[in-house]
Tab-separated table of C-alpha atoms and ligand atoms in Angstrom:
chain	number	residue	atom	x	y	z
A	123	MET	CA	74.561	68.581	147.463
A	124	LYS	CA	71.280	70.828	147.840
A	125	VAL	CA	71.184	74.397	148.003
A	126	ARG	CA	67.616	75.611	149.242
A	127	TYR	CA	66.328	79.062	148.617
A	128	SER	CA	63.903	79.089	151.560
A	129	TYR	CA	66.168	80.106	155.160
A	130	LEU	CA	63.226	80.612	157.097
A	131	PRO	CA	63.576	77.357	159.331
A	132	GLN	CA	66.961	78.311	160.331
A	133	GLN	CA	65.699	81.683	160.646
A	134	PHE	CA	63.439	80.513	163.232
A	135	ALA	CA	65.234	77.476	164.037
A	136	GLU	CA	65.975	78.562	167.778
A	137	ILE	CA	62.835	80.473	169.277
A	138	ASP	CA	62.376	79.355	172.709
A	139	ASP	CA	62.729	83.229	173.929
A	140	LEU	CA	60.940	83.355	171.485
A	141	LEU	CA	57.393	81.647	171.839
A	142	ALA	CA	57.848	82.902	175.852
A	143	GLU	CA	57.694	86.334	174.919
A	144	ILE	CA	54.607	84.916	172.697
A	145	LYS	CA	52.599	82.862	175.351
A	146	ARG	CA	53.142	86.341	177.646
A	147	PHE	CA	51.603	88.703	174.912
A	148	VAL	CA	48.910	86.701	174.667
A	149	ALA	CA	48.038	86.122	178.279
A	150	THR	CA	47.479	90.145	177.579
A	151	GLY	CA	45.168	90.203	175.092
A	152	ASP	CA	46.904	92.821	173.510
A	153	PHE	CA	45.814	91.593	170.333
A	154	THR	CA	44.881	94.880	167.783
A	155	LEU	CA	46.945	98.366	167.967
A	156	GLY	CA	48.810	96.668	170.936
A	157	GLU	CA	51.873	98.069	172.680
A	158	PRO	CA	53.759	95.330	170.608
A	159	LEU	CA	53.217	96.956	168.031
A	160	THR	CA	53.907	100.872	169.579
A	161	ARG	CA	56.822	99.597	170.042
A	162	PHE	CA	57.840	98.186	166.814
A	163	GLU	CA	56.665	101.380	165.447
A	164	SER	CA	59.402	103.243	167.266
A	165	ARG	CA	62.265	100.866	166.684
A	166	PHE	CA	61.497	100.869	163.040
A	167	ALA	CA	61.845	104.475	162.776
A	168	GLU	CA	64.766	104.774	164.791
A	169	LEU	CA	66.767	102.009	162.724
A	170	ILE	CA	65.192	103.521	159.263
A	171	GLY	CA	65.753	107.126	161.153
A	172	SER	CA	62.129	108.567	160.009
A	173	ARG	CA	60.410	110.751	162.644
A	174	HIS	CA	56.979	108.052	162.294
A	175	ALA	CA	56.318	104.547	161.568
A	176	VAL	CA	53.342	102.725	160.850
A	177	GLY	CA	52.843	99.131	161.215
A	178	VAL	CA	49.710	98.322	158.396
A	179	GLY	CA	48.980	94.777	157.277
A	180	SER	CA	51.487	94.271	154.568
A	181	GLY	CA	53.688	95.979	151.906
A	182	THR	CA	50.936	96.556	149.266
A	183	ASP	CA	49.338	98.632	152.030
A	184	ALA	CA	52.201	100.498	153.155
A	185	ILE	CA	52.623	101.751	149.301
A	186	LYS	CA	48.096	101.964	148.752
A	187	LEU	CA	47.605	103.804	152.027
A	188	PRO	CA	50.035	106.719	151.657
A	189	LEU	CA	48.539	106.968	147.655
A	190	LYS	CA	45.447	107.197	149.389
A	191	ALA	CA	46.517	109.991	151.979
A	192	LEU	CA	47.730	112.058	149.345
A	193	GLY	CA	44.832	112.301	147.312
A	194	ILE	CA	45.411	109.724	144.917
A	195	GLY	CA	42.272	108.643	142.803
A	196	HIS	CA	40.707	107.696	140.209
A	197	GLY	CA	41.638	108.943	136.243
A	198	ASP	CA	45.225	110.029	138.118
A	199	GLU	CA	48.324	108.406	136.814
A	200	VAL	CA	50.980	106.829	138.401
A	201	ILE	CA	54.871	106.322	137.481
A	202	THR	CA	56.485	103.101	138.877
A	203	THR	CA	58.842	100.586	136.864
A	204	ALA	CA	57.954	98.240	133.959
A	205	ASN	CA	60.268	94.842	136.007
A	206	THR	CA	58.448	95.256	139.413
A	207	PHE	CA	56.735	92.779	141.840
A	208	ILE	CA	53.234	92.586	140.898
A	209	ALA	CA	52.486	94.244	144.703
A	210	THR	CA	53.352	97.711	143.400
A	211	VAL	CA	51.202	97.550	140.276
A	212	GLY	CA	48.420	96.182	142.222
A	213	ALA	CA	48.607	99.212	145.132
A	214	ILE	CA	48.448	101.864	142.554
A	215	ASN	CA	45.311	99.903	140.883
A	216	GLU	CA	43.873	99.328	144.241
A	217	ILE	CA	42.319	103.381	144.396
A	218	GLY	CA	41.838	103.463	140.703
A	219	ALA	CA	44.806	105.157	140.011
A	220	ARG	CA	46.589	103.802	136.354
A	221	PRO	CA	49.588	102.474	136.751
A	222	VAL	CA	52.839	104.153	134.034
A	223	PHE	CA	55.558	102.317	133.176
A	224	VAL	CA	59.255	103.193	132.816
A	225	ASP	CA	61.978	100.718	132.206
A	226	CYS	CA	64.705	100.650	134.157
A	227	ASP	CA	68.356	100.166	133.586
A	228	ASP	CA	70.807	96.894	134.577
A	229	THR	CA	70.432	98.127	138.535
A	230	PHE	CA	67.287	96.863	137.922
A	231	CYS	CA	65.384	99.756	138.721
A	232	MET	CA	64.111	102.837	136.818
A	233	ASN	CA	66.386	104.320	134.623
A	234	VAL	CA	65.416	108.115	135.955
A	235	ASP	CA	66.617	109.488	132.492
A	236	GLN	CA	63.492	108.067	131.232
A	237	LEU	CA	61.124	109.146	133.940
A	238	GLU	CA	60.081	113.129	132.302
A	239	ALA	CA	59.225	111.404	129.048
A	240	ALA	CA	56.384	109.605	131.201
A	241	ILE	CA	54.627	112.495	132.692
A	242	THR	CA	51.917	113.742	131.351
A	243	PRO	CA	49.212	116.452	132.839
A	244	ARG	CA	47.584	113.499	135.304
A	245	THR	CA	50.574	112.508	137.055
A	246	LYS	CA	49.819	112.573	140.266
A	247	ALA	CA	52.908	110.806	141.705
A	248	ILE	CA	55.624	108.372	141.494
A	249	VAL	CA	56.595	105.163	142.962
A	250	PRO	CA	59.766	104.170	142.293
A	251	VAL	CA	60.937	100.785	143.357
A	252	HIS	CA	64.201	99.955	145.122
A	253	PHE	CA	64.130	96.808	143.209
A	254	THR	CA	66.140	94.029	144.297
A	255	GLY	CA	67.868	95.538	146.919
A	256	TYR	CA	69.258	98.282	144.523
A	257	MET	CA	68.242	101.344	144.672
A	258	THR	CA	66.892	104.022	142.249
A	259	ASP	CA	68.694	106.895	142.105
A	260	MET	CA	67.119	109.493	144.271
A	261	THR	CA	69.928	112.139	143.684
A	262	LYS	CA	68.252	112.453	140.398
A	263	LEU	CA	64.460	111.392	140.803
A	264	MET	CA	63.797	113.638	143.766
A	265	PRO	CA	64.957	117.213	141.672
A	266	ILE	CA	62.415	116.003	138.936
A	267	ALA	CA	59.977	114.978	141.373
A	268	GLU	CA	60.134	118.601	142.533
A	269	ARG	CA	60.291	120.355	139.648
A	270	TYR	CA	56.948	118.560	138.868
A	271	GLY	CA	55.004	118.636	142.494
A	272	LEU	CA	54.948	115.302	142.218
A	273	PRO	CA	54.979	113.402	145.932
A	274	VAL	CA	56.795	110.157	145.443
A	275	VAL	CA	56.063	107.320	147.629
A	276	GLU	CA	59.064	104.586	147.776
A	277	ASP	CA	58.644	100.833	147.107
A	278	ALA	CA	61.463	99.856	149.655
A	279	CYS	CA	59.557	96.562	150.262
A	280	GLN	CA	63.634	94.879	148.915
A	281	GLY	CA	65.723	97.242	149.967
A	282	ILE	CA	65.566	97.747	154.296
A	283	LEU	CA	68.885	99.189	154.714
A	284	ALA	CA	69.806	100.206	151.433
A	285	ASN	CA	70.956	103.933	151.263
A	286	ILE	CA	73.079	106.061	148.712
A	287	GLY	CA	75.226	108.626	150.968
A	288	GLY	CA	74.273	107.362	153.936
A	289	ARG	CA	70.520	107.865	153.363
A	290	ASN	CA	68.061	104.899	154.100
A	291	SER	CA	66.005	104.050	151.224
A	292	GLY	CA	62.204	104.722	152.173
A	293	THR	CA	63.584	108.151	153.761
A	294	TRP	CA	64.130	110.547	150.109
A	295	GLY	CA	60.036	110.679	149.208
A	296	ASN	CA	56.630	111.621	151.281
A	297	ALA	CA	56.339	107.927	152.386
A	298	GLY	CA	58.341	105.273	151.736
A	299	ALA	CA	56.722	101.120	152.233
A	300	PHE	CA	58.380	98.223	153.274
A	301	SER	CA	57.015	94.463	153.833
A	302	LEU	CA	57.709	92.001	156.398
A	303	HIS	CA	56.976	89.101	154.156
A	304	PRO	CA	58.401	85.981	155.123
A	305	LEU	CA	60.446	86.579	152.086
A	306	LYS	CA	61.650	89.276	152.963
A	307	ASN	CA	64.987	91.014	154.783
A	308	LEU	CA	63.462	91.501	157.974
A	309	ASN	CA	60.671	89.778	158.296
A	310	VAL	CA	57.508	88.052	160.356
A	311	TRP	CA	55.284	84.742	159.861
A	312	GLY	CA	52.870	86.208	158.371
A	313	ASP	CA	51.617	89.370	155.920
A	314	ALA	CA	52.631	93.111	157.994
A	315	GLY	CA	54.124	96.133	156.342
A	316	VAL	CA	55.603	99.448	157.346
A	317	VAL	CA	55.445	103.105	156.147
A	318	VAL	CA	57.731	105.626	157.432
A	319	THR	CA	57.316	108.567	156.843
A	320	ASP	CA	58.803	112.536	157.673
A	321	ASP	CA	55.588	114.057	157.820
A	322	ASP	CA	53.233	114.738	160.951
A	323	ASP	CA	50.016	115.455	158.621
A	324	MET	CA	50.640	112.295	156.678
A	325	ALA	CA	51.413	110.407	159.733
A	326	ARG	CA	48.403	111.049	161.365
A	327	ASN	CA	46.236	109.770	158.102
A	328	LEU	CA	47.944	106.644	157.913
A	329	ARG	CA	46.966	105.739	161.214
A	330	LEU	CA	43.296	106.679	160.318
A	331	LEU	CA	43.212	104.854	157.534
A	332	ARG	CA	44.684	101.035	158.830
A	333	ASN	CA	42.070	101.082	161.207
A	334	HIS	CA	39.185	102.557	158.911
A	335	GLY	CA	39.254	105.931	159.659
A	336	MET	CA	38.192	105.428	163.126
A	337	ARG	CA	39.762	109.026	164.903
A	338	ASN	CA	38.415	106.501	168.282
A	339	ARG	CA	36.048	104.313	169.302
A	340	ASP	CA	32.700	105.981	168.067
A	341	GLU	CA	33.926	108.682	165.485
A	342	ILE	CA	34.838	107.913	161.680
A	343	GLU	CA	36.833	110.751	160.567
A	344	ILE	CA	37.813	109.698	156.916
A	345	LEU	CA	36.918	106.341	155.155
A	346	GLY	CA	39.966	103.790	155.451
A	347	TYR	CA	40.661	100.586	155.752
A	348	ASN	CA	41.117	97.367	157.542
A	349	SER	CA	44.809	97.054	157.131
A	350	ARG	CA	46.602	97.025	161.040
A	351	LEU	CA	49.494	95.193	161.925
A	352	ASP	CA	49.122	92.603	164.047
A	353	SER	CA	50.617	92.821	167.258
A	354	LEU	CA	51.473	89.246	167.264
A	355	GLN	CA	52.997	89.430	164.375
A	356	ALA	CA	55.252	92.499	165.912
A	357	VAL	CA	55.653	90.843	168.791
A	358	VAL	CA	57.770	88.882	166.297
A	359	GLY	CA	59.173	91.747	164.976
A	360	ASN	CA	60.602	92.803	167.925
A	361	TRP	CA	62.261	89.894	168.334
A	362	LEU	CA	64.209	90.121	164.984
A	363	ILE	CA	64.643	93.823	164.136
A	364	GLY	CA	67.507	94.485	166.618
A	365	GLU	CA	69.809	91.843	164.346
A	366	ALA	CA	68.576	93.819	161.290
A	367	LYS	CA	71.481	95.750	160.597
A	368	SER	CA	73.670	92.336	160.785
A	369	ILE	CA	71.379	90.783	158.318
A	370	SER	CA	71.901	92.692	155.591
A	371	ASP	CA	75.381	93.034	156.279
A	372	ARG	CA	75.666	89.578	155.998
A	373	ARG	CA	73.587	89.331	153.383
A	374	ILE	CA	76.594	91.919	151.633
A	375	ALA	CA	79.053	89.752	152.765
A	376	ASN	CA	77.910	86.923	150.767
A	377	ALA	CA	77.404	88.744	147.972
A	378	GLU	CA	80.998	89.833	147.554
A	379	TYR	CA	81.866	86.613	147.907
A	380	TYR	CA	79.542	85.606	144.623
A	381	ASP	CA	80.980	88.541	142.578
A	382	ALA	CA	84.406	87.932	143.409
A	383	GLN	CA	83.883	84.424	142.117
A	384	LEU	CA	81.929	84.179	139.553
A	385	SER	CA	83.425	87.709	138.588
A	386	THR	CA	86.111	85.301	136.606
A	387	ILE	CA	83.672	83.412	134.866
A	388	PRO	CA	83.755	84.920	131.320
A	389	GLN	CA	79.877	83.756	130.566
A	390	ILE	CA	78.365	85.564	133.736
A	391	ARG	CA	78.512	89.409	134.174
A	392	ILE	CA	77.575	91.084	136.839
A	393	PRO	CA	75.583	94.218	137.353
A	394	PRO	CA	77.085	97.731	138.073
A	395	ARG	CA	77.934	98.213	141.374
A	396	VAL	CA	77.782	101.829	142.149
A	397	SER	CA	79.894	103.298	144.421
A	398	GLY	CA	77.978	105.048	146.847
A	399	MET	CA	75.069	102.652	147.418
A	400	ARG	CA	74.856	100.317	149.990
A	401	LEU	CA	72.538	97.391	148.174
A	402	VAL	CA	70.768	94.829	150.470
A	403	TYR	CA	71.074	91.757	147.889
A	404	HIS	CA	66.951	91.007	148.207
A	405	LEU	CA	67.812	89.348	145.865
A	406	TYR	CA	71.347	88.001	144.397
A	407	ILE	CA	70.994	88.353	140.556
A	408	VAL	CA	73.515	88.301	137.793
A	409	PHE	CA	73.064	88.336	133.779
A	410	ALA	CA	74.490	84.461	131.882
A	411	GLU	CA	75.026	84.000	128.702
A	412	ASP	CA	72.792	80.715	127.780
A	413	ARG	CA	70.845	80.774	130.596
A	414	ASP	CA	68.030	78.590	130.054
A	415	GLY	CA	70.423	76.077	129.981
A	416	LEU	CA	72.143	76.978	133.129
A	417	LEU	CA	69.048	77.106	135.139
A	418	ARG	CA	68.233	73.759	133.946
A	419	HIS	CA	71.617	72.468	134.825
A	420	LEU	CA	71.868	73.954	138.232
A	421	ILE	CA	68.147	72.600	139.289
A	422	ASP	CA	69.290	68.887	138.191
A	423	LYS	CA	72.572	69.493	140.278
A	424	GLY	CA	70.375	70.660	142.806
A	425	VAL	CA	70.648	74.276	143.686
A	426	GLU	CA	67.443	76.181	143.409
A	427	ALA	CA	68.115	78.845	141.344
A	428	LYS	CA	65.020	81.491	139.726
A	429	ILE	CA	64.521	83.582	137.387
A	430	HIS	CA	62.726	87.230	139.310
A	431	TYR	CA	61.089	87.409	136.811
A	432	PRO	CA	60.561	85.320	133.829
A	433	ILE	CA	57.420	87.190	132.190
A	434	PRO	CA	57.514	91.133	132.361
A	435	LEU	CA	54.269	92.638	134.228
A	436	TYR	CA	53.605	94.973	131.335
A	437	LEU	CA	52.895	91.316	129.724
A	438	GLN	CA	50.524	89.756	131.569
A	439	ASP	CA	47.235	88.712	130.797
A	440	GLY	CA	46.398	90.598	133.685
A	441	LEU	CA	47.689	93.566	132.930
A	442	LYS	CA	46.682	93.452	129.392
A	443	PHE	CA	44.174	96.712	130.078
A	444	LEU	CA	47.140	99.336	130.388
A	445	GLY	CA	47.478	98.341	125.919
A	446	TYR	CA	51.347	97.933	126.636
A	447	LYS	CA	52.781	95.440	123.764
A	448	PRO	CA	55.563	93.338	123.026
A	449	GLY	CA	58.866	95.591	122.758
A	450	ASP	CA	58.020	98.938	124.751
A	451	PHE	CA	60.363	97.740	127.633
A	452	PRO	CA	63.263	96.792	126.080
A	453	VAL	CA	65.766	95.895	128.724
A	454	THR	CA	63.052	94.571	131.102
A	455	ASP	CA	62.303	92.548	127.849
A	456	ARG	CA	66.334	91.770	127.909
A	457	HIS	CA	66.729	90.666	131.492
A	458	THR	CA	63.424	88.913	131.339
A	459	GLU	CA	65.888	86.006	129.278
A	460	THR	CA	69.042	87.324	130.725
A	461	ILE	CA	68.754	87.459	134.662
A	462	ILE	CA	69.686	84.412	136.959
A	463	THR	CA	68.716	84.441	140.668
A	464	PHE	CA	71.572	82.445	142.809
A	465	PRO	CA	70.467	81.344	146.688
A	466	THR	CA	71.931	83.725	148.852
A	467	ASP	CA	70.848	85.451	152.151
A	468	GLN	CA	72.303	85.530	155.988
A	469	HIS	CA	72.235	81.778	156.366
A	470	ILE	CA	74.494	80.355	153.140
A	471	THR	CA	77.392	78.519	154.075
A	472	ARG	CA	81.095	79.395	152.275
A	473	GLU	CA	80.363	75.358	151.314
A	474	GLU	CA	76.646	76.292	149.224
A	475	GLN	CA	78.297	78.899	147.542
A	476	ASP	CA	81.176	77.059	146.057
A	477	TYR	CA	78.929	74.568	145.450
A	478	VAL	CA	76.638	76.943	143.740
A	479	ILE	CA	80.051	78.694	141.774
A	480	ASP	CA	81.242	75.199	140.960
A	481	ALA	CA	78.054	74.133	139.257
A	482	VAL	CA	77.873	77.452	137.236
A	483	ARG	CA	81.518	76.668	135.943
A	484	SER	CA	80.841	73.296	135.191
A	485	TYR	CA	78.225	73.829	132.705
A	486	TYR	CA	79.962	76.393	130.946
A	487	ALA	CA	82.950	73.905	130.592
A	488	GLY	CA	80.592	71.177	129.398
A	489	ARG	CA	78.849	73.009	126.775
B	672	PLP	C1	57.017	92.338	148.309
B	672	PLP	C2	57.042	93.542	147.611
B	672	PLP	C3	55.469	94.461	148.089
B	672	PLP	C4	54.717	94.570	148.958
B	672	PLP	O1	54.535	92.691	148.842
B	672	PLP	P1	53.655	92.345	150.288
B	672	PLP	O2	53.562	90.480	149.712
B	672	PLP	O3	52.163	93.173	150.201
B	672	PLP	O4	53.945	92.498	151.889
B	672	PLP	C5	55.744	95.301	147.285
B	672	PLP	N1	56.178	95.644	146.116
B	672	PLP	C6	58.055	95.205	146.203
B	672	PLP	C7	59.050	95.041	144.851
B	672	PLP	C8	57.905	93.906	147.042
B	672	PLP	O5	58.660	92.832	146.659
């Protein structure tokens, strides 16, 4: 048996109605900032529970543009986590600010207890990352941000519809960033991102910034970017968005099945499942003894297990200029050696999951 990692062929297997929709859309020529985008934005805002949703070119830009709107730039420091995907750091770097890292805990999100120690007079914003579908402890983070007067832009790219106490990711800070990249839980056919915010001025600024700063066809109000969410991708988004909730429900059910089975294997440790937190399992990660051996065994058995990520960001060549050195983020380092990601998504079957579980069991039994 082969257990694939990517579920995209299944996700977009039956699309005759979508193709018909696209054909109708193409005939309108409404390609930039068109009606499908406006409709998608209002549905997205409603889904998340925010006043505004603004479609942008990527999840990276969904982090960058709110930081820009907050006036952050050269010489400023922006605090984020040491173990995120490179896009978070890229967004901070693109506006000329300096990323400052805080270590994570076993939920893969920022250890908020270490946040204050990273704040300096140059700190201008905090970008917590709701990594792997967990949420950063926003109930602890927001009071600290408020005490220091620091704006918060949530990187919710992996955490759509995650919540704490019913309050969704992306709605805690000044703005929340989402990605619709094909590998994300709610996905389209290319790059796209969405910023949510309750702040009317922020929303207005974002609409300017994504479209060259143009107030209208003839007037430039500020200098901006070319970062619009394509109306064509919005057609795909509108086709799928009604399923967003059930996609995450199915991911959760599949993850809970893995949890129940894998927790009976002594060499596997399940990360803490936090009560009151809806965790949406963008990635299903556990800690494994002899991880490299297990990974090789699974690959041999046809299971596309992965490591997210094998080299921590702060030790990557491209980030050497930040001056961090090995050992600066011990929890991130420990994770690098012990984490493993199993294929889990809304389309995986029980049969496939059982095959993965058996393969894990057989590895430890046969050592
Ligand atoms: C995917 C992702 C982003 C944004 O990525 P894009 O490819 O630009 O949409 C940002 N942060 C995290 C943690 C991500 O996983």
